[in-house]
Short mmCIF file of C-alpha atoms in Angstrom, two decimals:
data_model
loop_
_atom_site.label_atom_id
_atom_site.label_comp_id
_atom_site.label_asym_id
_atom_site.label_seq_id
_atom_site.Cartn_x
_atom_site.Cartn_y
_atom_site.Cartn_z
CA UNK A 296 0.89 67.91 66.35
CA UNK A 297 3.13 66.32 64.17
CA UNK A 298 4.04 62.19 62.71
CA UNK A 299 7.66 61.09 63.97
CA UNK A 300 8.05 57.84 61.75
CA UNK A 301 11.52 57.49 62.46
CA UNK A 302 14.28 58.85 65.02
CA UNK A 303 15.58 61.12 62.47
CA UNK A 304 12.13 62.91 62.67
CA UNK A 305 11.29 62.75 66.47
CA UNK A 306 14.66 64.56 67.30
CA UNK A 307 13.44 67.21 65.19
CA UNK A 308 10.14 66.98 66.63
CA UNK A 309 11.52 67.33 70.11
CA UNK A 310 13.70 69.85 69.10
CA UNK A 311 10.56 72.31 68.05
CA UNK A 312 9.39 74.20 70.18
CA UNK A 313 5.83 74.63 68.40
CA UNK A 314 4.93 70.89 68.36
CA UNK A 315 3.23 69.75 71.45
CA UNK A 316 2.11 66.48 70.32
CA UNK A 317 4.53 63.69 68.78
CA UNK A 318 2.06 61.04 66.89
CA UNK A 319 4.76 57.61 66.83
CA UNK A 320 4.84 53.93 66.03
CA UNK A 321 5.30 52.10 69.89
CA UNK A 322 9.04 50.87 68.77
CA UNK A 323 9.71 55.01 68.72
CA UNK A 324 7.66 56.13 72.33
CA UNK A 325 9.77 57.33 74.70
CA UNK A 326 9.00 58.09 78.80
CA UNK A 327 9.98 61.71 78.58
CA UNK A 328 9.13 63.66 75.70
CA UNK A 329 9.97 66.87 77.13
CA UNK A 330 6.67 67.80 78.26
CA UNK A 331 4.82 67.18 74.96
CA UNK A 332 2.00 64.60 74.39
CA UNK A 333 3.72 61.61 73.12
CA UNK A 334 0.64 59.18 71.14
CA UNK A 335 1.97 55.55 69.91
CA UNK A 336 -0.24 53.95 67.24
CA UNK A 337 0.55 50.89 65.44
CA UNK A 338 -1.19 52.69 61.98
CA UNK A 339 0.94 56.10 63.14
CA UNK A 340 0.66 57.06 59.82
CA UNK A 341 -2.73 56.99 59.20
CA UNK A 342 -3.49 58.10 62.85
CA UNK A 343 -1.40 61.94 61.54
CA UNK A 344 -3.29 61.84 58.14
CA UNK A 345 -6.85 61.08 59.49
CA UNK A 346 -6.68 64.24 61.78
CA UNK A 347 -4.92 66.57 59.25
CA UNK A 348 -7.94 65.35 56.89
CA UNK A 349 -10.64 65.98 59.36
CA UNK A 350 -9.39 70.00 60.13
CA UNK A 351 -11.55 72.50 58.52
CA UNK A 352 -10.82 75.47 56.22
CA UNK A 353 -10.79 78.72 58.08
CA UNK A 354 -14.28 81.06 56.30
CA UNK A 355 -11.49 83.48 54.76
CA UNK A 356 -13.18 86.92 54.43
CA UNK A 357 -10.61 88.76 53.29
CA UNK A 358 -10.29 90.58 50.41
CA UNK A 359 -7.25 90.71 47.79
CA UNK A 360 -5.16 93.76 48.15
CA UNK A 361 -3.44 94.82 45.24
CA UNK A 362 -1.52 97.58 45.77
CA UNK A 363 -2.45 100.76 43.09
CA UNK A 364 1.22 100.79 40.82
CA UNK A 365 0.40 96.89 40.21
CA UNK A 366 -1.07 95.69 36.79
CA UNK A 367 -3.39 92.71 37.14
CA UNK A 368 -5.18 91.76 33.88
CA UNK A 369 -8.75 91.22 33.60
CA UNK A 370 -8.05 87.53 33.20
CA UNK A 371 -6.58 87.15 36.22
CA UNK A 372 -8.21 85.45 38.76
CA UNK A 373 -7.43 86.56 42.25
CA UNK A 374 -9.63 84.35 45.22
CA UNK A 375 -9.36 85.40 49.34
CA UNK A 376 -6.23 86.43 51.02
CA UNK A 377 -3.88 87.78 48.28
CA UNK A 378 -1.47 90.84 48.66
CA UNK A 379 0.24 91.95 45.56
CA UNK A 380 2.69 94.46 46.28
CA UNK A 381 4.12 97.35 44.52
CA UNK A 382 5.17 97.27 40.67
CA UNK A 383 4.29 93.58 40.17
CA UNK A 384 2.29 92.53 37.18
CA UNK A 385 -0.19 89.62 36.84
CA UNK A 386 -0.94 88.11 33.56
CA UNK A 387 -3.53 86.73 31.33
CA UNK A 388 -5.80 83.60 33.00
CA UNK A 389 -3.40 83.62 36.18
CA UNK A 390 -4.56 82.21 38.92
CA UNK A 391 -4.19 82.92 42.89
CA UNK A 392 -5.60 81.14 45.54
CA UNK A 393 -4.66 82.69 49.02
CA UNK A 394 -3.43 82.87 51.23
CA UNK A 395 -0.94 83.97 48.98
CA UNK A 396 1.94 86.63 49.44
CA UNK A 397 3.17 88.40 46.66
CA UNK A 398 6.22 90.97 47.16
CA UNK A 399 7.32 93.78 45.25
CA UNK A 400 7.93 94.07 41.38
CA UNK A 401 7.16 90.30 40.57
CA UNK A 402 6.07 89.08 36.92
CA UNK A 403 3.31 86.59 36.62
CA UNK A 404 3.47 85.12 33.40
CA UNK A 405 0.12 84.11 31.73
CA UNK A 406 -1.78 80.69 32.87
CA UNK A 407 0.19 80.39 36.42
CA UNK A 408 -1.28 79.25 39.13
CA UNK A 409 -0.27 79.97 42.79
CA UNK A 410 -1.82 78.39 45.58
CA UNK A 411 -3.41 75.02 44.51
CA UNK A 412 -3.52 71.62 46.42
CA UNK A 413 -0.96 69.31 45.27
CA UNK A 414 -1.20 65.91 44.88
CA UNK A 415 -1.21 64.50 48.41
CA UNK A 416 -2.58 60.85 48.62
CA UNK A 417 -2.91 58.72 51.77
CA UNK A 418 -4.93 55.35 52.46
CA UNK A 419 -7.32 55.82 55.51
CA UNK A 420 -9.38 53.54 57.26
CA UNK A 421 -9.30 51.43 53.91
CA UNK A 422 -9.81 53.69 51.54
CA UNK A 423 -7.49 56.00 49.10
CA UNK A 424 -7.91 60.15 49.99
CA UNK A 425 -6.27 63.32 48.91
CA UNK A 426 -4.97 65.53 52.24
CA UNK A 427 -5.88 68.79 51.61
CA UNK A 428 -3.44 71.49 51.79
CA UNK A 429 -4.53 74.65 54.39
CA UNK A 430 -1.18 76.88 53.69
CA UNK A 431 -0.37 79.74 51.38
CA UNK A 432 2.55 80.73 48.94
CA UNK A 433 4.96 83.76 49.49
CA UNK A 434 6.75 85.05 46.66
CA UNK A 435 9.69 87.55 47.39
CA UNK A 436 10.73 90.74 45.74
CA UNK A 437 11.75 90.52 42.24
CA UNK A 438 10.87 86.91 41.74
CA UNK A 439 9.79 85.71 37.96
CA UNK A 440 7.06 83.02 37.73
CA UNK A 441 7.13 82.17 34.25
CA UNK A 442 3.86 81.02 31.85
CA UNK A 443 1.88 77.93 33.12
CA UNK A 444 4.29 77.57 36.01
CA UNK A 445 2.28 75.58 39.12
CA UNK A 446 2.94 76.57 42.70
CA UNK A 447 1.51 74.64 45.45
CA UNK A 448 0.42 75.59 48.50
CA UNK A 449 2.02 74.58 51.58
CA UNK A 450 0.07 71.01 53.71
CA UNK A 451 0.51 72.51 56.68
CA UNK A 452 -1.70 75.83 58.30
CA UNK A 453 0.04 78.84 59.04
CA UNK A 454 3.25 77.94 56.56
CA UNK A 455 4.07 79.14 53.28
CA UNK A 456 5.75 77.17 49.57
CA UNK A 457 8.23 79.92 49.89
CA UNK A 458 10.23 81.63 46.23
CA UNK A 459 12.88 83.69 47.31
CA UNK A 460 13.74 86.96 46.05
CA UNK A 461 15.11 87.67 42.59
CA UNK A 462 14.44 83.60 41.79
CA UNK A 463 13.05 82.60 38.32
CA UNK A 464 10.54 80.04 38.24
CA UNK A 465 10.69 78.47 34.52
CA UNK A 466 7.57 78.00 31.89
CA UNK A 467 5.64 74.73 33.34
CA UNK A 468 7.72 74.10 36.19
CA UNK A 469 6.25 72.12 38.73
CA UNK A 470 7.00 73.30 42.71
CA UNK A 471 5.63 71.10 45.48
CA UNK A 472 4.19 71.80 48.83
CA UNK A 473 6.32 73.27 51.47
CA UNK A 474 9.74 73.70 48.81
CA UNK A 475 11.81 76.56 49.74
CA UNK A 476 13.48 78.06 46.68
CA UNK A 477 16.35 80.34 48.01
CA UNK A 478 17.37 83.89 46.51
CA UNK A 479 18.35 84.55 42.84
CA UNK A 480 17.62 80.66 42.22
CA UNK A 481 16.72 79.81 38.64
CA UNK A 482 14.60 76.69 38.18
CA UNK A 483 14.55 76.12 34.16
CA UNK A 484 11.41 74.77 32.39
CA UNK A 485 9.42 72.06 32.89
CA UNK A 486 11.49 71.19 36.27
CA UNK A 487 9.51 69.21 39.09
CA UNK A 488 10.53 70.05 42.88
CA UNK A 489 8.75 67.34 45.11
CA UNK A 490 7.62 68.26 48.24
CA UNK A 491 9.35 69.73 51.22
CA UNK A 492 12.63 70.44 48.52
CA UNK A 493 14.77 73.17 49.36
CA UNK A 494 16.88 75.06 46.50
CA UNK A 495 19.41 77.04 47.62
CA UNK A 496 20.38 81.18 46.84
CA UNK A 497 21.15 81.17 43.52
CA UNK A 498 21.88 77.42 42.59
CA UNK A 499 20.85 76.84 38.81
CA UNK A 500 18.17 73.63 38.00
CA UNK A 501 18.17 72.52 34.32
CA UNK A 502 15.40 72.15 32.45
CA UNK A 503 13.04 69.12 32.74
CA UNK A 504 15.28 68.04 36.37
CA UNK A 505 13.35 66.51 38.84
CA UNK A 506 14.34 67.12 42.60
CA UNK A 507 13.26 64.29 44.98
CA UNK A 508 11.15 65.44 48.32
CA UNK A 509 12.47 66.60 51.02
CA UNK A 510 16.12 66.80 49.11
CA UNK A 511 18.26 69.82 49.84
CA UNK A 512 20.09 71.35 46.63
CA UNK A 513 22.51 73.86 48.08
CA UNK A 514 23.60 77.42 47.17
CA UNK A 515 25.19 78.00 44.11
CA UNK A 516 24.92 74.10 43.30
CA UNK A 517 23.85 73.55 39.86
CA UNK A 518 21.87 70.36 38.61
CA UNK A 519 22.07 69.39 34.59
CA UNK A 520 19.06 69.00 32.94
CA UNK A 521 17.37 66.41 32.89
CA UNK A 522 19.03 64.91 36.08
CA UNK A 523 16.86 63.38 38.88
CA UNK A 524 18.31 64.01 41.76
CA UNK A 525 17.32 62.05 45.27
CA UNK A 526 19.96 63.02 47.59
CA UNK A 527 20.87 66.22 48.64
CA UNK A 528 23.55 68.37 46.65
CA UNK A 529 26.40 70.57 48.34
CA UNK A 530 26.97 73.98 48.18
#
């Protein structure tokens, strides 16, 4: 089920094949949503946050797997689903939160943290709550997450906050939930991506940017530091 709050958003609704319910204001309903439940609600909004607020966290019984040639230090704290593949190192006080996806020879930098809820805050029947976030993190092959760099989890079950392969995620960066941050990026320090970003193979962010939500910066684009950028960026 998914919240089409304007026609940009329902064509992509309808185009999905995994949604099969479209939660819209009544100006938006249409007769034939292509065999998919089609709810209008004045308070659409808060009608989509209400039932994303009221699912329930799956009992995870897993167990972290860390493969053997991986160094994790005794710091590290390591919580449910977590795979750490081969040759990667975790460092001092990091902390994972699965369902998280680590790939093969990736660096952890001390005090990280992968797989927190971001902030997420939506009125509800009157009153001010955080949604929680039920998805995980993947990190691909080579990737860099540099010291006290945050990583948030993606809103939405079953998806992944994705970091590409060979990117480098600066010292105290800040990346939403649900940003995509494409191969060999490099996302300087203390750099906020909003959520839902995506940062293209190998574009270069500047230190202390901040990247709007939902804002596409495109491969081998490169942003200035210190720029805030709310519209998307070419290749």
């Amino acid at each position: 089920a998914c919240l089409a709050a304007d026609r940009r958003y329902l064509a992509l609704a309808l185009d999905n094949p995994s949604v099969v319910a479209v939660i819209v204001p009544p100006p938006l309903a249409i007769a034939d949503p292509g065999g998919r439940a089609m709810i209008a609600a004045e308070r659409a909004d808060e009608l989509y946050h209400h039932l994303h607020a009221a699912q329930r966290f799956a009992q995870a019984d897993a167990e972290p797997q860390v493969d053997p040639s991986a160094l994790v230090e005794p710091s590290a704290v390591l919580l449910g689903e977590v795979r750490v593949g081969a040759g990667s190192s975790i460092g001092p006080r990091v902390v994972i939160d699965g369902p998280v996806r680590i790939g093969e020879g990736v660096r952890i930098e001390a005090g990280a943290i992968l797989g927190c809820d971001g902030l997420y805050a939506k009125n509800v029947a009157g009153k001010r709550r955080h949604m929680p976030h039920f998805g995980g993190v993947e990190v691909g092959d080579g990737a860099f997450i540099h010291a006290g760099a945050v990583i948030v989890r993606s809103a939405i079950r079953g998806e992944s906050t994705r970091i590409g392969a060979g990117a480098h995620v600066g010292v105290m960066c800040n990346i939403g939930h649900d940003v995509e941050v494409g191969d060999g990026a490099t996302i300087s320090s203390n750099v906020v991506v909003a959520g839902r970003a995506r940062i293209g193979a190998r574009a270069w962010i500047g230190a202390s940017a901040t990247i709007s939500n939902a804002v596409r910066i495109g491969d081998d684009a490169e942003v200035r530091l210190g720029a805030v950028v709310i519209q998307d960026v070419a290749d």
